[in-house]
């Protein structure tokens, strides 16, 4: 994904963290690897999805919930947000997208689809559980991506 950072980001599943490839850097310094323990903006090292929102913030869907790196590189941790009866750090998230109103819609394989409402006071959950899939055979991210964007807010 091309972003305002001048980098291309890829993720490696199975606890590989995030790899950042900067084509503008010298060859020996183009690839950097980040893990949750050394990147405050990364909730977990098993990353399933990276999303750049309309404000150029990077959102990370991980086995340990959602986190965000602002366009200025600041970490936004959502670990203690309540999603249903769980804290975000205990909610494996698989996919996310931005609604028309700027809110983030997140698909989880334990808590269905929920919405993160962003305002000047920070990030708070809104309509925490919107859709819940009871069947473990349904792949939630596929169902989520097939919803029309107009329905997101």
Coordinates of N, CA, C and O in Angstrom, one line a residue:
X1 N 0.8 -1.2 0.0 CA 0.0 0.0 0.0 C 0.9 1.2 0.0 O 1.7 1.4 0.8
X2 N 0.6 2.2 -0.9 CA 1.4 3.4 -0.9 C 0.8 4.4 0.1 O -0.5 4.5 0.2
X3 N 1.5 5.1 0.8 CA 1.0 6.0 1.8 C 1.8 7.3 1.7 O 2.8 7.4 1.1
X4 N 1.4 8.3 2.5 CA 2.1 9.5 2.6 C 3.4 9.4 3.3 O 4.2 10.3 3.3
X5 N 3.7 8.2 3.9 CA 4.9 8.0 4.6 C 6.1 7.7 3.6 O 7.2 7.7 4.0
X6 N 5.7 7.6 2.3 CA 6.7 7.2 1.3 C 7.2 5.8 1.4 O 8.3 5.5 1.0
X7 N 6.4 5.0 2.0 CA 6.8 3.6 2.2 C 5.7 2.7 1.7 O 4.6 3.1 1.4
X8 N 6.0 1.4 1.6 CA 5.1 0.4 1.2 C 5.1 -0.6 2.4 O 6.1 -1.0 2.9
X9 N 3.9 -0.9 2.9 CA 3.8 -1.8 4.0 C 3.2 -3.1 3.6 O 2.3 -3.2 2.8
X10 N 3.8 -4.1 4.2 CA 3.2 -5.5 4.0 C 3.2 -6.1 5.4 O 3.9 -5.7 6.3
X11 N 2.3 -7.1 5.6 CA 2.3 -7.7 6.9 C 2.6 -9.2 6.6 O 2.3 -9.8 5.6
X12 N 3.2 -9.8 7.6 CA 3.5 -11.2 7.6 C 2.7 -11.8 8.7 O 2.7 -11.4 9.9
X13 N 1.9 -12.8 8.4 CA 1.1 -13.5 9.4 C 1.9 -14.4 10.3 O 3.1 -14.6 10.0
X14 N 1.3 -15.0 11.3 CA 1.9 -15.9 12.2 C 3.1 -15.3 13.0 O 4.2 -15.7 13.0
X15 N 2.7 -14.2 13.6 CA 3.6 -13.5 14.5 C 4.9 -12.9 13.9 O 5.9 -12.8 14.5
X16 N 4.7 -12.5 12.6 CA 5.9 -11.9 11.9 C 6.0 -10.4 12.1 O 6.9 -9.8 11.6
X17 N 5.0 -9.8 12.7 CA 5.0 -8.3 12.9 C 4.7 -7.6 11.6 O 4.0 -8.1 10.7
X18 N 5.2 -6.4 11.5 CA 5.0 -5.6 10.3 C 6.3 -5.3 9.6 O 7.3 -4.9 10.3
X19 N 6.4 -5.5 8.4 CA 7.5 -5.1 7.6 C 7.2 -3.8 6.8 O 6.2 -3.7 6.2
X20 N 8.2 -2.9 6.9 CA 8.0 -1.6 6.2 C 9.1 -1.5 5.2 O 10.3 -1.7 5.6
X21 N 8.8 -1.3 4.0 CA 9.7 -1.2 2.9 C 9.7 0.2 2.4 O 8.7 0.7 1.9
X22 N 10.9 0.9 2.5 CA 11.0 2.3 2.1 C 11.9 2.4 0.9 O 13.1 2.2 1.0
X23 N 11.3 2.6 -0.3 CA 12.1 2.6 -1.5 C 13.0 3.8 -1.6 O 13.9 3.8 -2.5
X24 N 12.8 4.8 -0.8 CA 13.6 6.0 -0.9 C 14.9 5.9 0.0 O 15.8 6.6 -0.2
X25 N 14.9 4.9 0.8 CA 16.1 4.7 1.7 C 17.2 4.0 1.0 O 17.0 3.3 -0.1
X26 N 18.4 4.1 1.5 CA 19.5 3.3 0.9 C 19.2 1.8 0.9 O 18.5 1.3 1.8
X27 N 19.7 1.1 -0.1 CA 19.3 -0.3 -0.2 C 19.5 -1.1 1.1 O 18.6 -1.9 1.4
X28 N 20.5 -1.0 1.8 CA 20.8 -1.7 3.0 C 19.8 -1.4 4.2 O 19.7 -2.1 5.1
X29 N 19.1 -0.2 4.0 CA 18.2 0.2 5.1 C 16.7 0.3 4.6 O 15.9 0.9 5.3
X30 N 16.4 -0.4 3.5 CA 15.0 -0.3 3.0 C 14.0 -1.1 3.8 O 12.8 -0.7 3.8
X31 N 14.3 -2.2 4.4 CA 13.4 -3.0 5.1 C 13.5 -2.9 6.6 O 14.6 -3.1 7.1
X32 N 12.5 -2.6 7.3 CA 12.5 -2.6 8.7 C 11.3 -3.5 9.2 O 10.3 -3.5 8.6
X33 N 11.6 -4.2 10.3 CA 10.6 -5.1 10.9 C 10.2 -4.6 12.2 O 11.1 -4.2 13.0
X34 N 9.0 -4.5 12.5 CA 8.5 -4.1 13.8 C 7.7 -5.2 14.5 O 6.9 -5.9 13.8
X35 N 7.9 -5.4 15.8 CA 7.1 -6.3 16.6 C 6.4 -5.5 17.7 O 6.8 -4.4 18.0
X36 N 5.4 -6.0 18.3 CA 4.6 -5.3 19.3 C 5.5 -4.8 20.4 O 5.3 -3.7 20.9
X37 N 6.5 -5.6 20.8 CA 7.3 -5.3 22.0 C 8.2 -4.1 21.7 O 8.7 -3.4 22.6
X38 N 8.5 -3.7 20.4 CA 9.4 -2.6 20.1 C 8.7 -1.5 19.3 O 9.3 -0.5 18.9
X39 N 7.4 -1.6 19.1 CA 6.6 -0.6 18.3 C 5.4 -0.2 19.2 O 4.4 -1.0 19.2
X40 N 5.3 0.9 19.8 CA 4.2 1.2 20.7 C 2.9 1.3 20.0 O 1.8 1.2 20.6
X41 N 2.9 1.5 18.7 CA 1.7 1.7 17.9 C 1.2 0.3 17.4 O 0.2 0.3 16.7
X42 N 1.8 -0.8 17.8 CA 1.4 -2.1 17.3 C 0.8 -2.9 18.5 O 1.6 -3.2 19.4
X43 N -0.5 -3.3 18.5 CA -1.1 -4.0 19.6 C -0.6 -5.4 19.7 O -0.6 -6.0 20.8
X44 N -0.3 -6.1 18.6 CA 0.2 -7.4 18.6 C 1.0 -7.7 17.4 O 0.9 -7.0 16.3
X45 N 1.9 -8.7 17.5 CA 2.8 -9.0 16.3 C 2.2 -9.9 15.3 O 2.7 -10.1 14.2
X46 N 1.0 -10.5 15.5 CA 0.3 -11.2 14.5 C -0.7 -10.3 13.9 O -1.8 -10.0 14.4
X47 N -0.3 -9.7 12.7 CA -1.1 -8.7 12.1 C -1.9 -9.3 10.9 O -1.3 -9.9 10.0
X48 N -3.2 -9.1 10.9 CA -4.1 -9.6 9.9 C -4.4 -8.6 8.8 O -4.7 -8.9 7.7
X49 N -4.4 -7.3 9.2 CA -4.8 -6.3 8.2 C -4.2 -4.9 8.6 O -4.1 -4.6 9.8
X50 N -3.8 -4.1 7.6 CA -3.4 -2.8 7.7 C -4.2 -1.9 6.9 O -4.5 -2.2 5.7
X51 N -4.7 -0.8 7.5 CA -5.6 0.1 6.7 C -5.1 1.5 6.9 O -4.9 2.0 8.0
X52 N -5.0 2.3 5.8 CA -4.7 3.7 5.9 C -6.0 4.5 5.7 O -6.7 4.4 4.7
X53 N -6.4 5.3 6.7 CA -7.7 6.0 6.7 C -7.5 7.3 5.9 O -6.4 7.6 5.4
X54 N -8.6 8.1 5.8 CA -8.6 9.3 5.0 C -7.7 10.4 5.5 O -7.4 11.3 4.8
X55 N -7.3 10.3 6.8 CA -6.4 11.2 7.4 C -5.0 10.7 7.4 O -4.1 11.3 8.0
X56 N -4.7 9.6 6.7 CA -3.4 9.0 6.5 C -2.9 8.4 7.8 O -1.7 8.2 7.9
X57 N -3.7 8.0 8.8 CA -3.3 7.3 9.9 C -3.3 5.8 9.5 O -4.1 5.4 8.7
X58 N -2.4 5.0 10.1 CA -2.4 3.6 9.8 C -3.0 2.8 10.9 O -2.6 3.0 12.1
X59 N -4.0 2.0 10.6 CA -4.7 1.1 11.6 C -4.2 -0.3 11.4 O -4.1 -0.8 10.3
X60 N -4.1 -1.0 12.5 CA -3.6 -2.4 12.5 C -4.6 -3.3 13.2 O -4.9 -3.1 14.3
X61 N -5.1 -4.3 12.4 CA -5.9 -5.3 13.0 C -5.0 -6.5 13.4 O -4.4 -7.1 12.5
X62 N -5.0 -6.8 14.7 CA -4.1 -7.9 15.1 C -4.8 -8.9 16.0 O -6.0 -8.7 16.3
X63 N -4.1 -9.9 16.3 CA -4.6 -10.9 17.3 C -5.0 -10.3 18.6 O -5.8 -10.8 19.3
X64 N -4.4 -9.2 18.9 CA -4.6 -8.5 20.2 C -5.3 -7.2 20.1 O -5.1 -6.3 20.8
X65 N -6.2 -7.2 19.1 CA -7.1 -6.0 19.0 C -6.5 -5.0 17.9 O -5.7 -5.3 17.1
X66 N -7.0 -3.8 18.1 CA -6.7 -2.7 17.1 C -5.8 -1.7 17.7 O -5.9 -1.4 18.9
X67 N -4.9 -1.2 16.9 CA -4.0 -0.1 17.3 C -3.8 0.8 16.1 O -4.2 0.5 15.0
X68 N -3.3 2.0 16.3 CA -3.2 3.0 15.2 C -1.9 3.8 15.4 O -1.4 4.1 16.5
X69 N -1.3 4.1 14.2 CA -0.1 5.0 14.2 C -0.6 6.2 13.4 O -1.0 6.1 12.2
X70 N -0.5 7.4 14.0 CA -0.9 8.6 13.4 C 0.0 9.0 12.2 O 1.1 8.5 12.2
X71 N -0.4 9.9 11.4 CA 0.4 10.3 10.3 C 1.7 10.9 10.8 O 2.7 10.9 10.2
X72 N 1.7 11.4 12.1 CA 2.9 12.0 12.7 C 3.7 10.9 13.4 O 4.7 11.3 14.1
X73 N 3.3 9.7 13.4 CA 4.1 8.6 14.0 C 3.7 8.3 15.4 O 4.3 7.5 16.1
X74 N 2.7 9.0 16.0 CA 2.3 8.8 17.4 C 1.5 7.5 17.5 O 0.7 7.2 16.6
X75 N 1.7 6.9 18.6 CA 1.0 5.6 18.9 C -0.4 5.9 19.5 O -0.5 6.8 20.4
X76 N -1.4 5.2 19.1 CA -2.7 5.3 19.7 C -3.1 3.9 20.0 O -3.4 3.0 19.2
X77 N -3.1 3.6 21.3 CA -3.4 2.2 21.8 C -4.8 2.2 22.3 O -5.2 3.1 23.0
X78 N -5.5 1.2 21.9 CA -6.9 1.0 22.3 C -7.1 -0.2 23.2 O -8.2 -0.8 23.3
X79 N -6.0 -0.7 23.8 CA -6.0 -1.9 24.6 C -7.1 -2.1 25.6 O -7.7 -3.1 25.8
X80 N -7.4 -0.9 26.3 CA -8.4 -1.0 27.4 C -9.8 -0.6 27.0 O -10.7 -0.7 27.9
X81 N -10.0 -0.4 25.8 CA -11.4 -0.1 25.3 C -12.3 -1.3 25.6 O -11.8 -2.4 25.3
X82 N -13.5 -1.1 26.0 CA -14.4 -2.3 26.2 C -15.1 -2.6 24.9 O -15.7 -1.7 24.3
X83 N -15.1 -3.8 24.5 CA -15.8 -4.3 23.4 C -16.7 -5.4 23.9 O -16.2 -6.5 24.2
X84 N -18.0 -5.2 24.1 CA -18.8 -6.1 24.8 C -18.3 -6.3 26.2 O -18.1 -5.3 27.0
X85 N -18.0 -7.5 26.6 CA -17.5 -7.8 28.0 C -16.0 -8.0 28.0 O -15.5 -8.4 29.0
X86 N -15.3 -7.7 26.9 CA -13.9 -7.9 26.8 C -13.2 -6.6 26.6 O -13.7 -5.6 26.1
X87 N -11.9 -6.5 27.0 CA -11.1 -5.4 26.7 C -10.5 -5.7 25.3 O -10.4 -6.8 24.8
X88 N -10.3 -4.6 24.5 CA -9.8 -4.7 23.2 C -8.6 -5.7 23.0 O -8.5 -6.4 22.0
X89 N -7.7 -5.7 24.0 CA -6.5 -6.5 23.9 C -6.9 -8.0 23.8 O -6.0 -8.8 23.4
X90 N -8.1 -8.4 24.1 CA -8.6 -9.8 24.1 C -9.5 -10.0 22.9 O -10.2 -11.1 22.9
X91 N -9.5 -9.1 22.0 CA -10.4 -9.2 20.8 C -9.6 -9.4 19.5 O -9.1 -8.4 19.0
X92 N -9.5 -10.6 19.0 CA -8.7 -10.7 17.7 C -9.5 -10.1 16.6 O -10.7 -10.4 16.4
X93 N -8.9 -9.1 16.0 CA -9.5 -8.4 14.9 C -8.9 -8.8 13.5 O -7.7 -9.0 13.4
X94 N -9.7 -8.9 12.5 CA -9.3 -9.5 11.3 C -9.3 -8.5 10.1 O -8.4 -8.6 9.2
X95 N -10.1 -7.5 10.2 CA -10.3 -6.6 9.0 C -10.9 -5.3 9.5 O -11.6 -5.3 10.5
X96 N -10.6 -4.2 8.8 CA -11.3 -2.9 9.1 C -11.4 -2.1 7.9 O -10.6 -2.3 6.9
X97 N -12.3 -1.1 7.9 CA -12.5 -0.2 6.9 C -13.1 1.1 7.5 O -13.6 1.1 8.6
X98 N -13.0 2.2 6.7 CA -13.5 3.5 7.2 C -14.9 3.7 6.6 O -15.1 3.5 5.4
X99 N -15.8 4.1 7.5 CA -17.1 4.5 7.0 C -17.1 5.9 6.4 O -16.2 6.6 6.5
X100 N -18.2 6.2 5.8 CA -18.4 7.5 5.2 C -18.2 8.7 6.2 O -17.8 9.8 5.8
X101 N -18.5 8.4 7.4 CA -18.4 9.5 8.5 C -17.1 9.5 9.2 O -16.9 10.3 10.1
X102 N -16.1 8.7 8.7 CA -14.8 8.7 9.3 C -14.6 7.7 10.5 O -13.5 7.5 10.9
X103 N -15.7 7.1 10.9 CA -15.6 6.0 11.9 C -15.0 4.8 11.3 O -15.1 4.5 10.1
X104 N -14.3 4.0 12.2 CA -13.7 2.8 11.7 C -14.6 1.6 12.1 O -15.1 1.5 13.2
X105 N -14.8 0.7 11.1 CA -15.6 -0.5 11.2 C -14.6 -1.7 11.3 O -13.8 -1.8 10.4
X106 N -14.8 -2.5 12.3 CA -13.8 -3.5 12.6 C -14.5 -4.9 12.6 O -15.6 -5.0 13.3
X107 N -14.0 -5.9 12.0 CA -14.5 -7.2 12.0 C -13.6 -8.1 12.9 O -12.4 -8.1 12.8
X108 N -14.3 -8.8 13.8 CA -13.6 -9.7 14.7 C -14.2 -11.1 14.7 O -15.4 -11.2 14.4
X109 N -13.4 -12.1 14.8 CA -13.9 -13.4 14.8 C -14.5 -13.8 16.2 O -14.9 -15.0 16.3
X110 N -14.5 -13.0 17.2 CA -15.1 -13.3 18.5 C -16.2 -12.3 18.9 O -17.0 -12.7 19.7
X111 N -16.2 -11.1 18.3 CA -17.2 -10.1 18.7 C -17.9 -9.5 17.6 O -18.5 -8.4 17.7
X112 N -18.0 -10.2 16.4 CA -18.7 -9.7 15.3 C -18.1 -8.4 14.7 O -16.9 -8.2 14.8
X113 N -18.9 -7.6 14.2 CA -18.5 -6.3 13.6 C -18.8 -5.2 14.6 O -19.9 -5.2 15.2
X114 N -17.9 -4.3 14.9 CA -18.1 -3.2 15.8 C -17.5 -2.0 15.2 O -16.7 -2.0 14.3
X115 N -18.0 -0.8 15.7 CA -17.6 0.5 15.2 C -16.8 1.2 16.2 O -17.2 1.3 17.4
X116 N -15.7 1.9 15.7 CA -15.0 2.8 16.6 C -15.3 4.2 16.1 O -15.0 4.6 15.0
X117 N -15.9 5.0 17.0 CA -16.2 6.3 16.7 C -15.1 7.2 17.1 O -14.6 7.2 18.2
X118 N -14.6 8.0 16.2 CA -13.5 8.9 16.4 C -14.0 10.3 16.5 O -14.7 10.8 15.7
X119 N -13.6 11.0 17.6 CA -13.9 12.4 17.7 C -12.7 13.2 18.3 O -11.7 12.6 18.6
X120 N -12.9 14.4 18.6 CA -11.8 15.2 19.2 C -11.4 14.8 20.6 O -10.3 15.1 21.0
X121 N -12.1 14.0 21.2 CA -11.8 13.5 22.6 C -11.0 12.2 22.5 O -10.7 11.7 23.6
X122 N -10.9 11.6 21.4 CA -10.2 10.3 21.3 C -11.0 9.3 20.5 O -11.9 9.6 19.8
X123 N -10.8 8.0 20.8 CA -11.5 7.0 20.1 C -12.3 6.2 21.1 O -11.9 5.8 22.1
X124 N -13.6 6.2 20.9 CA -14.5 5.5 21.8 C -15.4 4.5 21.0 O -15.7 4.7 19.8
X125 N -15.8 3.4 21.6 CA -16.7 2.4 20.8 C -18.1 3.0 20.7 O -18.6 3.7 21.6
X126 N -18.7 2.7 19.6 CA -20.0 3.1 19.3 C -20.8 2.0 18.7 O -20.3 1.4 17.7
X127 N -21.9 1.6 19.1 CA -22.6 0.4 18.7 C -21.7 -0.8 18.7 O -21.4 -1.3 17.6
X128 N -21.3 -1.1 19.8 CA -20.2 -2.1 20.0 C -20.4 -3.4 19.2 O -19.5 -3.8 18.5
X129 N -21.5 -4.0 19.3 CA -21.7 -5.3 18.5 C -22.8 -5.0 17.6 O -24.0 -5.0 18.0
X130 N -22.5 -4.8 16.3 CA -23.5 -4.5 15.3 C -24.0 -5.8 14.6 O -25.2 -5.9 14.4
X131 N -23.1 -6.7 14.4 CA -23.5 -7.9 13.6 C -22.7 -9.0 14.3 O -21.5 -8.9 14.5
X132 N -23.3 -10.1 14.5 CA -22.6 -11.3 15.1 C -22.9 -12.5 14.3 O -24.0 -12.9 14.1
X133 N -21.9 -13.2 13.9 CA -22.0 -14.4 13.1 C -21.8 -15.6 14.1 O -20.8 -15.7 14.7
X134 N -22.8 -16.4 14.2 CA -22.7 -17.5 15.1 C -22.0 -18.7 14.5 O -21.4 -19.5 15.3
X135 N -21.9 -18.8 13.2 CA -21.3 -20.0 12.6 C -19.8 -19.8 12.5 O -19.3 -18.8 12.0
X136 N -19.0 -20.8 13.0 CA -17.6 -20.7 12.9 C -17.1 -21.0 11.5 O -15.9 -20.9 11.2
X137 N -18.0 -21.5 10.7 CA -17.6 -21.8 9.3 C -17.6 -20.6 8.4 O -17.1 -20.6 7.3
X138 N -18.3 -19.5 8.8 CA -18.3 -18.3 8.0 C -17.1 -17.4 8.3 O -16.7 -17.2 9.4
X139 N -16.5 -17.0 7.2 CA -15.3 -16.1 7.4 C -15.8 -14.7 7.5 O -16.2 -14.1 6.5
X140 N -15.7 -14.1 8.7 CA -16.3 -12.8 8.9 C -15.7 -11.7 8.0 O -16.4 -10.9 7.5
X141 N -14.4 -11.7 7.8 CA -13.9 -10.6 6.9 C -14.5 -10.6 5.5 O -14.7 -9.6 4.9
X142 N -14.8 -11.8 5.0 CA -15.4 -11.8 3.6 C -16.8 -11.3 3.7 O -17.2 -10.5 2.9
X143 N -17.6 -11.7 4.7 CA -18.9 -11.1 4.9 C -18.9 -9.6 5.0 O -19.6 -8.9 4.4
X144 N -17.9 -9.1 5.8 CA -17.8 -7.7 6.1 C -17.4 -6.9 4.8 O -18.0 -5.9 4.6
X145 N -16.5 -7.4 4.0 CA -16.1 -6.7 2.8 C -17.2 -6.7 1.7 O -17.2 -5.8 0.9
X146 N -18.2 -7.6 1.8 CA -19.2 -7.6 0.8 C -20.4 -6.6 1.2 O -21.3 -6.4 0.4
X147 N -20.3 -6.0 2.3 CA -21.4 -5.1 2.7 C -21.1 -3.8 1.9 O -20.0 -3.4 1.8
X148 N -22.2 -3.2 1.3 CA -21.9 -1.9 0.6 C -21.4 -0.8 1.5 O -21.9 -0.7 2.6
X149 N -20.5 0.0 0.9 CA -19.9 1.1 1.7 C -20.9 2.1 2.2 O -20.8 2.6 3.3
X150 N -22.0 2.3 1.5 CA -23.0 3.2 1.9 C -23.7 2.8 3.2 O -24.2 3.6 4.0
X151 N -23.7 1.5 3.5 CA -24.3 1.0 4.7 C -23.4 1.2 6.0 O -23.9 1.0 7.1
X152 N -22.2 1.7 5.8 CA -21.3 1.9 6.9 C -21.4 3.2 7.7 O -20.7 3.4 8.6
X153 N -22.3 4.0 7.3 CA -22.4 5.2 8.2 C -22.8 6.4 7.4 O -22.9 7.5 7.7

